[in-house]
Amino acid sequence: MSGGGHGAEAAVAEVLERGRTDPAAAHVFTRTYAADALAAARAADVAAPGPERPLAGLPVTIKDLFDVAGETTLSGTSVRRGLPAAEADAVVVARLRRSGAAITGRTNMVEYAFGGVGLNPHLGTPRNPADPDVARVPGGSSSGAAVSVGLGLAVAAVGSDTAGSVRIPAALCGLVGFKPTQRRVPLTGAVELSRSLDSIGPIAHSVADCLTLDAVLADDPLDVAARPLSGMRLAAATTLVLDDLEPAVATAYERALRILADAGASVEEVPLPQLGRIAELNQPAGLSPIECYAAHGELVRSRHDEVDPRVWQRMAPGHGISAADYLAIQDRRARWIAETERALPSTPCCARRCRSWRRRSPSWRPPTRPTSPRTGCSCATPSSSAGSTAAPSRCPATRPESCRSASWSRDPAAPMPASPRWPWRPSWRSPRAERVRVRR
């Protein structure tokens, strides 16, 4: 992914038109910035490329919880309509503009970023682009962010991640999501879910693209050097994180371990009993409900009938928690961090059919990895790899009839091309499903 050069304005105009007319793009955006995006692309066409503007002319989307000067930030909910407009851009939005990015729009999300499936009953739920034949959930809470990239409407998207809100939709939509260490990217100008756990990260087509966008968001490029795998010792956690893996995900995960081993790494499966204590750490409510209710409860309490009942049910337990209980959770978390090194795979399932989630009760929790008590970095890759096979499922209502994997029209590990050759469109096909054995 590199900005600059000629053809940016034409490319941005094309994606804006597709975003407006393509039925697959329904519910992706809550607001678009056509004039500003075209102006940024036009400036990139006439300016000399340089390292100080790495995203010059490239279309990028922002999640609907980042402040834009002069606008009320809705965070995916109508409850915030009428609140005062932001006086300044969020720090990450200002940095995107300075990098030359063409910000094409705000993307849809779960209300208050409090959900991992991607549903929004008020604004609509964007459809997962990984399967053109079956309507599947996109993952959340940065649902529109991932779909905008998956549809080729942006080279990358900026989302927020508290307990997987960048990594889950990235994995389910066949993309890469990166949650950086919390302190790396300023949260100023972002509507909070949990001030202890929130972080801001990119969604893109490759790790290289995520690093490019992360360098802009943090205003500090990571010094990433290639390291030989030969002789490297890697631990593959087995406690909790591999429970209930679907066959396609298990196949992709084991294939990744084999590739590492074939390259010379020593991969050892190890139990991490600390992972089994996460629920205990979060008693009596967990940091996210407590901090979300503290930030938004006064506004939402009298209007909770206007909020998705699933979101309200997650937020409500934060009411009435004492300061002593809150501090006890923070103390337990600090001790847990001090004694734990954790490694997680991607999501344990492929994207569900949308209709199966409509049957779920508001209290049903999505099958995602457990909430991370840490603020360190984490990365998600596609749940099922290109060319892998997926087993059909016979479990009624709650599972898809088949989990389809992606076949890309380009190397998904390669960086995005410069804007004159962009946008490219991924080509999806469904491989023949066959039974695979899941190693327990």
Short mmCIF file of C-alpha atoms in Angstrom, two decimals:
data_model
loop_
_atom_site.label_atom_id
_atom_site.label_comp_id
_atom_site.label_asym_id
_atom_site.label_seq_id
_atom_site.Cartn_x
_atom_site.Cartn_y
_atom_site.Cartn_z
CA MET A 1 0.00 0.00 0.00
CA SER A 2 1.58 3.24 -1.14
CA GLY A 3 0.11 6.61 -2.00
CA GLY A 4 1.03 9.23 -4.53
CA GLY A 5 1.20 9.10 -8.30
CA HIS A 6 -1.48 9.73 -10.89
CA GLY A 7 -5.00 8.32 -11.15
CA ALA A 8 -6.01 8.73 -7.51
CA GLU A 9 -8.98 10.98 -8.26
CA ALA A 10 -10.43 8.56 -10.80
CA ALA A 11 -9.97 5.62 -8.43
CA VAL A 12 -11.62 7.43 -5.52
CA ALA A 13 -14.49 8.56 -7.76
CA GLU A 14 -15.05 4.96 -8.81
CA VAL A 15 -15.22 3.60 -5.27
CA LEU A 16 -17.53 6.42 -4.18
CA GLU A 17 -19.87 5.55 -7.03
CA ARG A 18 -19.74 1.85 -6.22
CA GLY A 19 -20.40 2.58 -2.58
CA ARG A 20 -23.47 4.57 -3.59
CA THR A 21 -24.93 2.14 -6.15
CA ASP A 22 -23.70 -1.38 -5.34
CA PRO A 23 -26.37 -3.33 -3.41
CA ALA A 24 -23.58 -5.20 -1.60
CA ALA A 25 -22.55 -1.89 0.00
CA ALA A 26 -25.89 -1.41 1.75
CA HIS A 27 -25.50 -0.42 5.42
CA VAL A 28 -21.70 -0.05 5.15
CA PHE A 29 -21.58 3.74 5.59
CA THR A 30 -23.35 6.03 8.01
CA ARG A 31 -21.99 9.08 6.20
CA THR A 32 -19.81 9.69 3.16
CA TYR A 33 -17.37 12.52 2.37
CA ALA A 34 -17.32 12.58 -1.42
CA ALA A 35 -16.17 16.18 -1.85
CA ASP A 36 -13.39 15.98 0.72
CA ALA A 37 -12.18 12.59 -0.53
CA LEU A 38 -12.04 13.76 -4.15
CA ALA A 39 -10.17 16.91 -3.09
CA ALA A 40 -7.58 14.83 -1.24
CA ALA A 41 -7.19 12.50 -4.23
CA ARG A 42 -6.87 15.45 -6.61
CA ALA A 43 -4.14 16.92 -4.44
CA ALA A 44 -2.31 13.59 -4.51
CA ASP A 45 -2.41 13.53 -8.31
CA VAL A 46 -0.59 16.85 -8.62
CA ALA A 47 1.79 16.60 -5.67
CA ALA A 48 5.13 14.84 -5.73
CA PRO A 49 5.02 11.59 -3.76
CA GLY A 50 6.99 11.53 -0.54
CA PRO A 51 7.41 9.59 2.69
CA GLU A 52 5.66 12.34 4.66
CA ARG A 53 2.36 11.47 2.84
CA PRO A 54 2.34 7.66 2.71
CA LEU A 55 -1.44 7.43 2.10
CA ALA A 56 -1.69 10.21 -0.49
CA GLY A 57 -4.83 9.72 -2.54
CA LEU A 58 -5.72 6.32 -1.09
CA PRO A 59 -9.33 5.82 0.06
CA VAL A 60 -9.59 5.00 3.76
CA THR A 61 -12.69 4.69 5.95
CA ILE A 62 -13.17 5.56 9.63
CA LYS A 63 -15.43 3.90 12.18
CA ASP A 64 -18.44 5.93 13.31
CA LEU A 65 -16.99 6.63 16.76
CA PHE A 66 -14.22 9.03 15.73
CA ASP A 67 -14.82 12.77 15.99
CA VAL A 68 -14.95 14.86 12.83
CA ALA A 69 -14.99 18.58 13.48
CA GLY A 70 -18.46 20.08 13.18
CA GLU A 71 -20.32 16.76 13.42
CA THR A 72 -21.99 14.87 16.25
CA THR A 73 -20.29 11.51 16.70
CA LEU A 74 -23.04 8.89 16.90
CA SER A 75 -21.10 5.72 17.75
CA GLY A 76 -23.70 3.70 15.87
CA THR A 77 -26.69 4.81 17.97
CA SER A 78 -29.54 7.27 17.51
CA VAL A 79 -29.46 8.04 21.24
CA ARG A 80 -26.53 10.41 20.67
CA ARG A 81 -28.33 12.51 18.05
CA GLY A 82 -28.61 16.07 19.26
CA LEU A 83 -25.44 16.00 21.36
CA PRO A 84 -22.96 18.85 20.76
CA ALA A 85 -20.86 18.62 17.62
CA ALA A 86 -17.16 17.83 17.91
CA GLU A 87 -14.95 20.91 18.03
CA ALA A 88 -11.97 19.16 16.44
CA ASP A 89 -11.05 16.01 14.54
CA ALA A 90 -10.02 12.98 16.55
CA VAL A 91 -6.25 12.64 16.68
CA VAL A 92 -6.30 9.66 14.30
CA VAL A 93 -8.51 11.51 11.81
CA ALA A 94 -6.15 14.48 11.84
CA ARG A 95 -3.20 12.18 11.23
CA LEU A 96 -4.99 10.49 8.31
CA ARG A 97 -5.61 13.87 6.71
CA ARG A 98 -1.97 14.86 7.22
CA SER A 99 -0.86 11.63 5.54
CA GLY A 100 -2.88 12.54 2.43
CA ALA A 101 -5.55 9.84 2.87
CA ALA A 102 -8.86 10.31 1.06
CA ILE A 103 -11.34 9.63 3.87
CA THR A 104 -14.39 8.39 1.98
CA GLY A 105 -16.80 7.94 4.86
CA ARG A 106 -17.81 6.83 8.33
CA THR A 107 -18.56 3.13 8.64
CA ASN A 108 -21.40 1.36 10.41
CA MET A 109 -20.83 -0.40 13.71
CA VAL A 110 -22.48 -2.10 16.67
CA GLU A 111 -23.98 0.51 19.00
CA TYR A 112 -21.34 1.86 21.38
CA ALA A 113 -18.96 -0.76 19.91
CA PHE A 114 -20.40 -3.30 22.37
CA GLY A 115 -20.79 -6.52 20.38
CA GLY A 116 -18.73 -8.98 18.36
CA VAL A 117 -21.29 -10.18 15.80
CA GLY A 118 -21.77 -6.92 13.89
CA LEU A 119 -25.52 -6.41 14.24
CA ASN A 120 -27.17 -2.99 14.23
CA PRO A 121 -30.98 -3.21 14.13
CA HIS A 122 -31.40 0.55 13.67
CA LEU A 123 -28.89 1.30 10.90
CA GLY A 124 -28.90 -2.15 9.32
CA THR A 125 -26.22 -4.83 9.32
CA PRO A 126 -23.70 -4.85 6.46
CA ARG A 127 -23.41 -8.19 4.73
CA ASN A 128 -20.16 -10.14 4.88
CA PRO A 129 -18.53 -9.84 1.42
CA ALA A 130 -16.70 -13.14 1.74
CA ASP A 131 -19.77 -15.08 0.59
CA PRO A 132 -21.79 -13.64 -2.30
CA ASP A 133 -24.35 -16.46 -2.16
CA VAL A 134 -25.30 -16.59 1.54
CA ALA A 135 -25.94 -13.63 3.83
CA ARG A 136 -23.47 -13.97 6.70
CA VAL A 137 -22.66 -11.72 9.64
CA PRO A 138 -19.61 -9.48 9.20
CA GLY A 139 -18.33 -9.61 12.78
CA GLY A 140 -18.11 -6.60 15.04
CA SER A 141 -18.06 -4.17 16.36
CA SER A 142 -16.15 -2.62 13.41
CA SER A 143 -18.53 -4.28 10.95
CA GLY A 144 -18.72 -1.61 8.25
CA ALA A 145 -14.97 -1.04 8.47
CA ALA A 146 -14.17 -4.62 7.49
CA VAL A 147 -16.88 -4.78 4.82
CA SER A 148 -15.64 -1.54 3.23
CA VAL A 149 -12.21 -3.11 2.77
CA GLY A 150 -13.56 -6.51 1.74
CA LEU A 151 -15.69 -4.94 -0.99
CA GLY A 152 -12.75 -2.92 -2.33
CA LEU A 153 -14.31 0.41 -1.29
CA ALA A 154 -11.18 1.28 0.69
CA VAL A 155 -7.59 0.08 0.83
CA ALA A 156 -7.81 0.07 4.62
CA ALA A 157 -10.11 1.04 7.47
CA VAL A 158 -9.62 2.43 10.95
CA GLY A 159 -11.53 0.69 13.74
CA SER A 160 -11.43 0.30 17.48
CA ASP A 161 -10.74 -2.89 19.40
CA THR A 162 -11.68 -3.55 23.03
CA ALA A 163 -12.20 -7.32 23.04
CA GLY A 164 -11.82 -8.17 19.35
CA SER A 165 -13.75 -5.44 17.51
CA VAL A 166 -11.05 -5.09 14.84
CA ARG A 167 -9.80 -8.67 14.85
CA ILE A 168 -13.17 -10.47 14.72
CA PRO A 169 -14.58 -8.74 11.61
CA ALA A 170 -11.18 -8.94 9.93
CA ALA A 171 -11.02 -12.69 10.49
CA LEU A 172 -14.62 -13.35 9.39
CA CYS A 173 -14.28 -11.19 6.27
CA GLY A 174 -10.96 -12.74 5.16
CA LEU A 175 -8.78 -9.76 6.11
CA VAL A 176 -6.06 -8.83 8.58
CA GLY A 177 -6.82 -6.85 11.73
CA PHE A 178 -4.25 -5.40 14.12
CA LYS A 179 -4.88 -4.31 17.72
CA PRO A 180 -1.85 -2.30 18.82
CA THR A 181 -0.75 -1.75 22.38
CA GLN A 182 -3.29 0.65 23.86
CA ARG A 183 -0.90 3.51 24.55
CA ARG A 184 0.52 3.42 21.01
CA VAL A 185 -2.38 5.29 19.34
CA PRO A 186 -4.06 8.24 21.14
CA LEU A 187 -7.73 7.69 22.00
CA THR A 188 -8.47 11.43 22.06
CA GLY A 189 -11.62 12.11 20.05
CA ALA A 190 -12.91 8.52 20.09
CA VAL A 191 -16.17 7.62 21.87
CA GLU A 192 -15.11 5.17 24.55
CA LEU A 193 -16.40 1.73 25.39
CA SER A 194 -13.81 0.79 28.01
CA ARG A 195 -11.04 3.24 28.83
CA SER A 196 -8.94 0.41 30.25
CA LEU A 197 -9.16 -1.82 27.18
CA ASP A 198 -9.93 0.32 24.09
CA SER A 199 -7.33 0.66 21.37
CA ILE A 200 -7.37 1.90 17.78
CA GLY A 201 -6.18 -0.30 14.96
CA PRO A 202 -6.29 -0.93 11.20
CA ILE A 203 -8.07 -3.46 9.00
CA ALA A 204 -6.47 -4.19 5.63
CA HIS A 205 -5.66 -6.94 3.14
CA SER A 206 -2.21 -7.78 4.50
CA VAL A 207 0.05 -7.41 7.50
CA ALA A 208 2.21 -5.03 5.48
CA ASP A 209 -0.78 -2.76 4.81
CA CYS A 210 -1.73 -2.81 8.50
CA LEU A 211 1.80 -1.74 9.41
CA THR A 212 1.62 1.15 6.94
CA LEU A 213 -1.64 2.45 8.39
CA ASP A 214 -0.51 1.81 11.97
CA ALA A 215 2.56 3.98 11.37
CA VAL A 216 0.25 6.85 10.40
CA LEU A 217 -2.17 6.35 13.30
CA ALA A 218 0.65 6.16 15.85
CA ASP A 219 2.82 8.77 14.11
CA ASP A 220 5.64 6.32 14.76
CA PRO A 221 6.56 3.55 12.28
CA LEU A 222 7.28 0.19 13.86
CA ASP A 223 10.79 -1.09 13.27
CA VAL A 224 9.94 -4.51 11.87
CA ALA A 225 12.86 -6.61 10.73
CA ALA A 226 12.66 -10.05 9.18
CA ARG A 227 13.86 -12.81 11.50
CA PRO A 228 14.78 -16.34 10.50
CA LEU A 229 12.37 -18.98 11.80
CA SER A 230 15.02 -21.65 12.01
CA GLY A 231 15.62 -22.47 15.65
CA MET A 232 12.89 -20.16 16.94
CA ARG A 233 10.74 -21.63 19.73
CA LEU A 234 7.02 -20.86 19.53
CA ALA A 235 4.29 -21.79 22.02
CA ALA A 236 0.83 -22.73 20.75
CA ALA A 237 -1.68 -22.34 23.57
CA THR A 238 -4.21 -25.14 24.02
CA THR A 239 -6.28 -23.94 26.99
CA LEU A 240 -9.67 -22.50 26.03
CA VAL A 241 -8.57 -20.88 22.75
CA LEU A 242 -9.04 -24.04 20.67
CA ASP A 243 -12.41 -25.02 22.14
CA ASP A 244 -15.25 -25.46 19.62
CA LEU A 245 -13.14 -24.75 16.54
CA GLU A 246 -15.04 -25.32 13.33
CA PRO A 247 -13.31 -27.65 10.86
CA ALA A 248 -12.34 -24.92 8.38
CA VAL A 249 -10.76 -22.82 11.12
CA ALA A 250 -8.99 -25.79 12.69
CA THR A 251 -7.59 -26.78 9.28
CA ALA A 252 -6.25 -23.27 8.63
CA TYR A 253 -4.75 -23.05 12.12
CA GLU A 254 -2.99 -26.41 11.89
CA ARG A 255 -1.79 -25.58 8.39
CA ALA A 256 -0.19 -22.40 9.77
CA LEU A 257 1.55 -24.40 12.50
CA ARG A 258 2.87 -26.87 9.90
CA ILE A 259 4.22 -24.03 7.74
CA LEU A 260 6.07 -22.60 10.74
CA ALA A 261 7.46 -26.01 11.65
CA ASP A 262 8.51 -26.74 8.06
CA ALA A 263 10.36 -23.41 8.05
CA GLY A 264 12.46 -24.55 10.98
CA ALA A 265 10.55 -23.23 13.99
CA SER A 266 10.02 -25.41 17.03
CA VAL A 267 6.26 -25.26 17.77
CA GLU A 268 5.20 -26.62 21.14
CA GLU A 269 1.60 -27.02 22.26
CA VAL A 270 1.40 -25.77 25.83
CA PRO A 271 -1.48 -25.33 28.29
CA LEU A 272 -2.07 -21.85 29.64
CA PRO A 273 -4.31 -22.35 32.67
CA GLN A 274 -4.36 -18.59 33.24
CA LEU A 275 -6.71 -18.27 30.25
CA GLY A 276 -9.29 -20.31 32.11
CA ARG A 277 -9.37 -17.67 34.85
CA ILE A 278 -10.53 -14.77 32.67
CA ALA A 279 -14.17 -15.10 33.73
CA GLU A 280 -13.04 -15.11 37.35
CA LEU A 281 -11.05 -11.90 36.80
CA ASN A 282 -14.12 -10.10 35.52
CA GLN A 283 -16.40 -10.74 38.50
CA PRO A 284 -18.84 -9.23 39.31
CA ALA A 285 -19.33 -7.46 35.97
CA GLY A 286 -16.11 -6.93 33.99
CA LEU A 287 -14.38 -3.73 33.00
CA SER A 288 -16.30 -3.12 29.77
CA PRO A 289 -19.81 -2.99 31.31
CA ILE A 290 -18.62 -0.90 34.25
CA GLU A 291 -16.71 1.64 32.19
CA CYS A 292 -19.29 1.76 29.40
CA TYR A 293 -22.09 2.42 31.88
CA ALA A 294 -20.02 5.06 33.63
CA ALA A 295 -19.47 6.86 30.31
CA HIS A 296 -22.93 6.48 28.75
CA GLY A 297 -25.35 5.17 31.38
CA GLU A 298 -26.82 8.55 32.29
CA LEU A 299 -27.79 9.15 28.65
CA VAL A 300 -28.92 5.61 27.86
CA ARG A 301 -30.73 4.69 31.09
CA SER A 302 -33.87 6.70 30.33
CA ARG A 303 -33.85 5.73 26.64
CA HIS A 304 -32.66 2.14 26.71
CA ASP A 305 -35.72 1.09 24.70
CA GLU A 306 -34.09 2.93 21.76
CA VAL A 307 -30.90 0.85 22.09
CA ASP A 308 -30.36 -2.66 20.76
CA PRO A 309 -31.48 -4.89 23.68
CA ARG A 310 -28.35 -6.99 23.26
CA VAL A 311 -26.18 -3.92 23.80
CA TRP A 312 -28.23 -2.70 26.75
CA GLN A 313 -28.04 -6.14 28.36
CA ARG A 314 -24.25 -6.01 28.14
CA MET A 315 -24.08 -2.46 29.47
CA ALA A 316 -26.62 -2.72 32.31
CA PRO A 317 -24.53 -4.95 34.65
CA GLY A 318 -22.16 -2.00 35.07
CA HIS A 319 -24.81 -0.12 37.03
CA GLY A 320 -24.37 -0.13 40.79
CA ILE A 321 -20.87 -1.61 40.86
CA SER A 322 -18.96 -0.21 43.83
CA ALA A 323 -15.60 1.51 43.61
CA ALA A 324 -14.17 -1.32 45.74
CA ASP A 325 -15.34 -3.96 43.24
CA TYR A 326 -14.00 -1.94 40.31
CA LEU A 327 -10.58 -1.52 41.90
CA ALA A 328 -10.51 -5.20 42.82
CA ILE A 329 -11.00 -6.11 39.14
CA GLN A 330 -8.16 -3.78 38.15
CA ASP A 331 -5.89 -5.31 40.80
CA ARG A 332 -6.68 -8.88 39.71
CA ARG A 333 -6.07 -7.87 36.09
CA ALA A 334 -2.69 -6.34 36.95
CA ARG A 335 -1.60 -9.53 38.71
CA TRP A 336 -2.85 -11.65 35.82
CA ILE A 337 -0.91 -9.60 33.28
CA ALA A 338 2.25 -9.91 35.35
CA GLU A 339 2.11 -13.73 35.28
CA THR A 340 0.71 -14.41 31.83
CA GLU A 341 2.03 -14.49 28.29
CA ARG A 342 -0.76 -15.34 25.96
CA ALA A 343 -1.05 -16.34 22.32
CA LEU A 344 -4.39 -16.58 20.54
CA PRO A 345 -5.55 -17.92 17.17
CA SER A 346 -8.17 -16.16 15.14
CA THR A 347 -11.95 -16.55 15.57
CA PRO A 348 -13.05 -20.19 16.16
CA CYS A 349 -15.78 -20.14 13.52
CA CYS A 350 -16.61 -18.90 10.06
CA ALA A 351 -19.24 -16.20 9.61
CA ARG A 352 -22.74 -17.32 10.58
CA ARG A 353 -25.80 -16.97 8.41
CA CYS A 354 -27.60 -13.75 9.24
CA ARG A 355 -30.95 -15.49 9.76
CA SER A 356 -29.51 -17.78 12.43
CA TRP A 357 -28.53 -14.77 14.55
CA ARG A 358 -32.02 -13.33 14.34
CA ARG A 359 -33.20 -16.39 16.26
CA ARG A 360 -30.74 -15.81 19.09
CA SER A 361 -31.96 -14.32 22.34
CA PRO A 362 -30.42 -10.98 23.42
CA SER A 363 -28.41 -12.75 26.11
CA TRP A 364 -26.71 -15.18 23.71
CA ARG A 365 -23.00 -14.42 23.46
CA PRO A 366 -21.13 -14.73 20.15
CA PRO A 367 -18.60 -17.57 19.77
CA THR A 368 -15.52 -15.36 19.95
CA ARG A 369 -12.35 -15.54 21.94
CA PRO A 370 -12.61 -14.49 25.60
CA THR A 371 -12.20 -10.86 26.54
CA SER A 372 -8.55 -9.90 26.81
CA PRO A 373 -7.57 -8.38 30.15
CA ARG A 374 -4.42 -7.04 28.53
CA THR A 375 -3.79 -3.83 26.62
CA GLY A 376 -0.98 -5.31 24.54
CA CYS A 377 -1.01 -5.83 20.79
CA SER A 378 -2.73 -8.66 18.93
CA CYS A 379 -3.36 -9.56 15.30
CA ALA A 380 -6.07 -11.53 13.50
CA THR A 381 -5.81 -13.20 10.11
CA PRO A 382 -8.58 -14.83 8.03
CA SER A 383 -10.45 -17.57 9.90
CA SER A 384 -10.12 -20.00 6.99
CA SER A 385 -7.27 -19.76 4.55
CA ALA A 386 -7.44 -19.56 0.78
CA GLY A 387 -7.69 -22.98 -0.76
CA SER A 388 -8.66 -24.71 2.46
CA THR A 389 -11.63 -27.03 2.68
CA ALA A 390 -14.60 -26.65 4.95
CA ALA A 391 -16.81 -29.32 6.44
CA PRO A 392 -20.58 -29.05 6.06
CA SER A 393 -22.47 -28.56 9.28
CA ARG A 394 -25.65 -30.30 10.35
CA CYS A 395 -26.21 -28.33 13.52
CA PRO A 396 -29.61 -26.60 13.02
CA ALA A 397 -30.15 -22.85 13.07
CA THR A 398 -26.95 -21.85 14.86
CA ARG A 399 -24.40 -22.97 12.26
CA PRO A 400 -24.03 -22.31 8.54
CA GLU A 401 -24.70 -25.17 6.16
CA SER A 402 -21.20 -24.73 4.84
CA CYS A 403 -18.19 -22.59 5.68
CA ARG A 404 -16.75 -21.22 2.47
CA SER A 405 -13.17 -20.13 2.13
CA ALA A 406 -11.67 -17.53 -0.14
CA SER A 407 -9.73 -17.78 -3.36
CA TRP A 408 -8.08 -14.44 -4.08
CA SER A 409 -7.36 -12.95 -7.48
CA ARG A 410 -4.03 -11.73 -6.07
CA ASP A 411 -1.56 -12.77 -3.42
CA PRO A 412 -3.20 -11.79 -0.10
CA ALA A 413 0.23 -11.45 1.52
CA ALA A 414 1.39 -8.86 -0.99
CA PRO A 415 1.03 -5.14 -0.27
CA MET A 416 -1.68 -3.14 -2.02
CA PRO A 417 -0.67 -1.59 -5.33
CA ALA A 418 -0.30 2.16 -5.75
CA SER A 419 -3.46 4.11 -6.48
CA PRO A 420 -3.22 4.13 -10.33
CA ARG A 421 -3.67 0.34 -10.32
CA TRP A 422 -6.24 0.39 -7.56
CA PRO A 423 -8.96 -0.70 -6.85
CA TRP A 424 -8.65 -4.42 -7.42
CA ARG A 425 -11.57 -6.69 -6.76
CA PRO A 426 -11.28 -10.00 -4.93
CA SER A 427 -12.77 -12.99 -6.70
CA TRP A 428 -14.55 -15.44 -4.43
CA ARG A 429 -15.44 -19.03 -5.10
CA SER A 430 -16.65 -21.85 -2.93
CA PRO A 431 -14.39 -24.92 -2.91
CA ARG A 432 -15.83 -28.39 -2.80
CA ALA A 433 -16.69 -29.12 0.81
CA GLU A 434 -15.25 -32.28 2.24
CA ARG A 435 -14.97 -33.70 5.71
CA VAL A 436 -11.90 -32.74 7.68
CA ARG A 437 -10.78 -34.20 10.97
CA VAL A 438 -10.25 -31.79 13.83
CA ARG A 439 -7.35 -32.67 16.09
CA ARG A 440 -8.21 -32.15 19.75
#
